[in-house]
Amino acid sequence: MLGELVSLDVWHGQLKEAGDTAALHADLFFREARMGGEADSNVRFRMSVRKASLVLRLPEDNTIGVDRETVARDSEPVSGTVTRTIVRERKARGAAVLDFTTAALRPKINLGAEASGSVQDKTSVELQRAVSLIVSTGHFNQGSYQWDLEAFNRGPLHGRPWDAVKNPRLTLIDQRKNKRSSTGAVVLEVHCVREDLIISDIHIETGGEWKDIFSLKGGAKTAAAEALIRKRLGEELLPVTSIDNDFATLIVASVLAES
């Protein structure tokens, strides 16, 4: 995993012999990560992701296949509510005005109002509607299954896109021809494009190995943050790509499914 950005837990039922099936579950969670801050780090920043994909890698020996009818094409979204408050104002003229603003909500007569005066009666109405926090769409892409994830408001991904127990991703099929052989590995990865990786609140301690980078103009801080990300990817044994390329695909998590 790349820092605190994403957590992924994957499991499936046992495949004991050819023809056996098992549901594949993936518990995926996104959050804002805090990078750096260690004693030996001169840069720290916040990081989140705007869009991501969960990608399934099946074994190359074809010992495990997929029941296509069971693939979660459009997962049931986790929902929340958005509350909108509408305030209505009404002005009234006259010597006597009903006032509904008392704590007990009992009307009272305002006899002191002049004919030329005015009184405002404000009524607040709250409207709630359900919204999908993370939209997920599953499809087959270049030999593998994947689920594309995006927040409903196009902001950073945060939380779970589905209930991992209730909504498995698909059903695996044991396709071994030789009973004595073992099945290959099923791997799930989380991918994101560099331009969808949000880096903010970058702080650099001047001096040390970052001194020359910090002295540069323009994207000096971003370059320092990207250098730390490359370092963390290498430490987690994740592929290191050209992170300064906006269209480069980063693998920020890779997990072997366990039975």
Short mmCIF file of C-alpha atoms in Angstrom, two decimals:
data_model
loop_
_atom_site.label_atom_id
_atom_site.label_comp_id
_atom_site.label_asym_id
_atom_site.label_seq_id
_atom_site.Cartn_x
_atom_site.Cartn_y
_atom_site.Cartn_z
CA MET A 1 0.00 0.00 0.00
CA LEU A 2 1.13 3.55 -0.64
CA GLY A 3 1.00 5.12 2.82
CA GLU A 4 -2.45 5.69 4.26
CA LEU A 5 -4.02 6.49 0.89
CA VAL A 6 -5.82 3.19 0.43
CA SER A 7 -6.37 -0.07 2.30
CA LEU A 8 -7.36 -3.29 0.54
CA ASP A 9 -8.26 -6.70 1.97
CA VAL A 10 -9.11 -9.52 -0.47
CA TRP A 11 -10.38 -13.06 0.13
CA HIS A 12 -12.35 -15.89 -1.48
CA GLY A 13 -13.70 -19.34 -0.60
CA GLN A 14 -11.64 -22.49 -1.07
CA LEU A 15 -11.18 -24.04 -4.51
CA LYS A 16 -10.48 -27.71 -3.82
CA GLU A 17 -11.00 -29.31 -7.22
CA ALA A 18 -11.93 -28.58 -10.83
CA GLY A 19 -15.38 -27.07 -11.18
CA ASP A 20 -15.45 -25.55 -7.69
CA THR A 21 -16.60 -21.94 -7.43
CA ALA A 22 -15.91 -19.24 -4.85
CA ALA A 23 -17.00 -15.62 -4.44
CA LEU A 24 -14.19 -13.04 -4.53
CA HIS A 25 -14.53 -10.27 -1.93
CA ALA A 26 -12.60 -6.99 -1.83
CA ASP A 27 -12.75 -4.62 1.13
CA LEU A 28 -11.50 -1.30 -0.27
CA PHE A 29 -11.18 1.94 1.69
CA PHE A 30 -9.87 5.37 0.65
CA ARG A 31 -8.73 8.23 2.86
CA GLU A 32 -6.53 11.31 2.86
CA ALA A 33 -2.91 10.28 3.48
CA ARG A 34 -0.23 12.23 5.33
CA MET A 35 3.14 11.65 3.73
CA GLY A 36 6.55 12.46 5.22
CA GLY A 37 7.03 13.88 8.67
CA GLU A 38 9.54 11.21 9.69
CA ALA A 39 12.79 12.26 11.31
CA ASP A 40 14.75 11.53 8.14
CA SER A 41 12.26 13.24 5.79
CA ASN A 42 12.56 16.87 4.74
CA VAL A 43 9.19 17.03 3.01
CA ARG A 44 5.64 16.41 4.19
CA PHE A 45 2.30 16.84 2.48
CA ARG A 46 -1.28 15.59 2.22
CA MET A 47 -2.37 13.27 -0.56
CA SER A 48 -5.69 11.92 -1.82
CA VAL A 49 -6.99 10.48 -5.07
CA ARG A 50 -9.83 11.76 -7.27
CA LYS A 51 -10.36 8.64 -9.41
CA ALA A 52 -9.07 5.09 -9.15
CA SER A 53 -9.61 1.59 -10.54
CA LEU A 54 -9.62 -1.80 -8.83
CA VAL A 55 -8.04 -4.24 -11.31
CA LEU A 56 -8.21 -8.06 -11.16
CA ARG A 57 -5.20 -10.10 -12.29
CA LEU A 58 -5.97 -13.78 -12.96
CA PRO A 59 -3.19 -16.43 -13.01
CA GLU A 60 -1.44 -16.74 -16.37
CA ASP A 61 -1.74 -20.54 -16.32
CA ASN A 62 -5.56 -20.25 -16.58
CA THR A 63 -6.09 -22.49 -13.54
CA ILE A 64 -8.68 -19.98 -12.29
CA GLY A 65 -11.39 -18.40 -14.41
CA VAL A 66 -14.40 -16.14 -13.91
CA ASP A 67 -18.14 -16.67 -14.18
CA ARG A 68 -18.92 -13.58 -16.26
CA GLU A 69 -22.57 -13.49 -15.24
CA THR A 70 -21.52 -12.83 -11.63
CA VAL A 71 -19.29 -9.81 -12.31
CA ALA A 72 -20.46 -6.74 -10.37
CA ARG A 73 -21.05 -4.38 -13.30
CA ASP A 74 -22.56 -1.51 -11.33
CA SER A 75 -22.11 -2.02 -7.63
CA GLU A 76 -24.72 -0.87 -5.16
CA PRO A 77 -23.36 2.51 -4.05
CA VAL A 78 -22.88 3.45 -0.44
CA SER A 79 -25.31 6.32 0.12
CA GLY A 80 -25.38 9.40 2.28
CA THR A 81 -27.67 12.41 2.61
CA VAL A 82 -27.28 16.03 1.66
CA THR A 83 -29.34 18.54 3.63
CA ARG A 84 -30.43 21.81 2.07
CA THR A 85 -32.03 24.50 4.21
CA ILE A 86 -34.52 26.91 2.62
CA VAL A 87 -35.46 30.06 4.53
CA ARG A 88 -38.69 31.82 3.60
CA GLU A 89 -39.34 35.41 4.73
CA ARG A 90 -42.73 37.09 4.92
CA LYS A 91 -43.41 40.72 5.76
CA ALA A 92 -46.70 41.77 7.26
CA ARG A 93 -48.24 45.16 7.94
CA GLY A 94 -50.90 46.08 10.46
CA ALA A 95 -51.61 46.79 14.11
CA ALA A 96 -51.77 43.13 15.11
CA VAL A 97 -49.33 40.49 13.86
CA LEU A 98 -49.14 36.82 14.78
CA ASP A 99 -45.69 35.88 16.11
CA PHE A 100 -44.76 32.17 15.92
CA THR A 101 -41.19 32.55 17.14
CA THR A 102 -41.80 31.73 20.83
CA ALA A 103 -40.12 28.65 22.31
CA ALA A 104 -43.44 26.90 22.90
CA LEU A 105 -44.50 27.56 19.28
CA ARG A 106 -47.75 29.15 20.53
CA PRO A 107 -48.85 32.19 18.53
CA LYS A 108 -49.11 35.52 20.32
CA ILE A 109 -50.52 38.85 19.26
CA ASN A 110 -48.14 41.75 18.71
CA LEU A 111 -50.36 44.75 19.50
CA GLY A 112 -47.54 47.25 19.46
CA ALA A 113 -46.91 47.19 15.74
CA GLU A 114 -47.75 50.37 13.87
CA ALA A 115 -49.68 50.30 10.64
CA SER A 116 -46.59 51.55 8.80
CA GLY A 117 -44.26 49.01 10.45
CA SER A 118 -43.34 45.53 9.32
CA VAL A 119 -42.59 42.19 10.97
CA GLN A 120 -40.63 39.32 9.42
CA ASP A 121 -41.79 35.74 9.88
CA LYS A 122 -38.99 33.30 8.95
CA THR A 123 -39.68 29.63 8.31
CA SER A 124 -36.86 27.14 7.75
CA VAL A 125 -37.48 24.00 5.74
CA GLU A 126 -34.86 21.22 5.51
CA LEU A 127 -34.85 19.02 2.42
CA GLN A 128 -32.84 15.81 2.38
CA ARG A 129 -31.92 13.66 -0.60
CA ALA A 130 -29.88 10.49 -0.88
CA VAL A 131 -26.61 10.69 -2.78
CA SER A 132 -24.05 8.12 -3.86
CA LEU A 133 -20.73 8.83 -2.20
CA ILE A 134 -18.63 6.71 -4.56
CA VAL A 135 -19.84 5.59 -7.99
CA SER A 136 -18.46 2.24 -9.19
CA THR A 137 -18.68 0.77 -12.70
CA GLY A 138 -17.32 -2.69 -13.50
CA HIS A 139 -16.18 -3.80 -16.97
CA PHE A 140 -13.72 -5.99 -18.90
CA ASN A 141 -10.62 -4.12 -20.07
CA GLN A 142 -7.64 -5.50 -21.99
CA GLY A 143 -7.87 -9.03 -20.64
CA SER A 144 -8.75 -8.20 -17.03
CA TYR A 145 -11.78 -7.11 -15.01
CA GLN A 146 -11.76 -3.72 -13.35
CA TRP A 147 -14.03 -1.38 -11.40
CA ASP A 148 -13.66 2.36 -11.99
CA LEU A 149 -14.30 4.54 -8.95
CA GLU A 150 -15.22 8.21 -8.76
CA ALA A 151 -16.77 10.38 -6.03
CA PHE A 152 -20.25 11.71 -6.87
CA ASN A 153 -19.07 15.32 -6.42
CA ARG A 154 -15.81 14.68 -8.31
CA GLY A 155 -13.90 15.38 -5.13
CA PRO A 156 -11.40 13.08 -3.37
CA LEU A 157 -12.39 9.46 -2.79
CA HIS A 158 -13.15 8.77 0.85
CA GLY A 159 -14.68 5.69 2.41
CA ARG A 160 -15.83 2.37 0.92
CA PRO A 161 -17.41 2.05 -2.54
CA TRP A 162 -19.35 -1.11 -1.57
CA ASP A 163 -20.08 -3.54 1.25
CA ALA A 164 -17.35 -6.15 0.81
CA VAL A 165 -19.34 -8.99 2.42
CA LYS A 166 -22.70 -8.34 0.77
CA ASN A 167 -21.33 -7.36 -2.65
CA PRO A 168 -18.56 -9.71 -3.87
CA ARG A 169 -16.81 -8.61 -7.05
CA LEU A 170 -17.39 -11.88 -8.95
CA THR A 171 -17.28 -15.67 -8.73
CA LEU A 172 -14.04 -17.56 -9.42
CA ILE A 173 -14.03 -20.99 -11.12
CA ASP A 174 -11.44 -23.71 -10.55
CA GLN A 175 -10.27 -24.65 -14.07
CA ARG A 176 -7.47 -27.09 -13.19
CA LYS A 177 -7.14 -30.03 -15.56
CA ASN A 178 -4.70 -31.86 -13.33
CA LYS A 179 -5.97 -32.57 -9.80
CA ARG A 180 -2.44 -32.73 -8.45
CA SER A 181 -1.54 -29.24 -9.66
CA SER A 182 -2.17 -26.12 -7.63
CA THR A 183 -4.06 -23.00 -8.69
CA GLY A 184 -2.24 -19.83 -9.61
CA ALA A 185 -2.47 -16.54 -7.72
CA VAL A 186 -5.36 -14.08 -7.94
CA VAL A 187 -4.18 -10.50 -7.43
CA LEU A 188 -6.14 -7.28 -7.05
CA GLU A 189 -4.48 -3.90 -7.66
CA VAL A 190 -5.55 -0.30 -7.18
CA HIS A 191 -4.52 1.94 -10.07
CA CYS A 192 -4.73 5.70 -10.47
CA VAL A 193 -3.51 8.19 -13.08
CA ARG A 194 -1.00 10.79 -11.88
CA GLU A 195 -3.31 13.71 -12.71
CA ASP A 196 -5.92 12.21 -10.35
CA LEU A 197 -3.48 12.12 -7.45
CA ILE A 198 -4.10 15.26 -5.36
CA ILE A 199 -1.04 16.60 -3.52
CA SER A 200 -1.57 19.55 -1.18
CA ASP A 201 -0.14 21.41 1.83
CA ILE A 202 3.45 20.68 0.83
CA HIS A 203 6.02 21.77 3.41
CA ILE A 204 9.76 21.45 2.85
CA GLU A 205 12.51 21.86 5.39
CA THR A 206 15.27 23.84 3.66
CA GLY A 207 18.65 22.20 3.72
CA GLY A 208 19.92 18.67 3.35
CA GLU A 209 19.23 16.72 0.17
CA TRP A 210 16.19 18.92 -0.64
CA LYS A 211 18.11 22.21 -0.61
CA ASP A 212 18.77 22.31 -4.36
CA ILE A 213 15.23 21.21 -5.24
CA PHE A 214 13.69 23.82 -2.97
CA SER A 215 15.78 26.58 -4.56
CA LEU A 216 14.22 25.89 -7.97
CA LYS A 217 11.29 27.93 -9.21
CA GLY A 218 7.89 26.73 -10.33
CA GLY A 219 7.05 23.17 -9.32
CA ALA A 220 9.89 22.70 -6.84
CA LYS A 221 7.61 21.64 -4.01
CA THR A 222 5.65 19.26 -6.22
CA ALA A 223 8.92 17.74 -7.49
CA ALA A 224 10.01 17.10 -3.91
CA ALA A 225 6.67 15.46 -3.07
CA GLU A 226 6.87 13.28 -6.19
CA ALA A 227 10.40 12.21 -5.21
CA LEU A 228 9.11 10.99 -1.85
CA ILE A 229 6.23 9.14 -3.53
CA ARG A 230 8.68 7.36 -5.84
CA LYS A 231 10.73 6.41 -2.79
CA ARG A 232 7.69 5.02 -0.95
CA LEU A 233 6.58 3.03 -4.03
CA GLY A 234 10.00 1.41 -4.18
CA GLU A 235 9.96 0.61 -0.45
CA GLU A 236 6.60 -1.15 -0.84
CA LEU A 237 7.89 -3.07 -3.90
CA LEU A 238 5.28 -1.40 -6.10
CA PRO A 239 6.16 -0.47 -9.70
CA VAL A 240 7.82 2.94 -10.03
CA THR A 241 6.75 4.86 -13.13
CA SER A 242 7.31 8.36 -14.50
CA ILE A 243 5.33 10.09 -11.79
CA ASP A 244 6.00 13.52 -13.34
CA ASN A 245 3.90 12.43 -16.36
CA ASP A 246 0.25 13.45 -15.79
CA PHE A 247 -1.03 10.42 -17.72
CA ALA A 248 1.24 7.85 -16.06
CA THR A 249 -0.60 5.02 -14.28
CA LEU A 250 0.45 4.37 -10.70
CA ILE A 251 -0.20 1.13 -8.82
CA VAL A 252 -0.84 2.27 -5.25
CA ALA A 253 -1.87 -1.12 -3.82
CA SER A 254 -1.39 -4.77 -4.77
CA VAL A 255 -2.84 -7.66 -2.74
CA LEU A 256 -2.80 -11.43 -3.22
CA ALA A 257 -6.25 -12.94 -2.62
CA GLU A 258 -6.34 -15.56 0.13
CA SER A 259 -8.82 -18.39 0.65
#
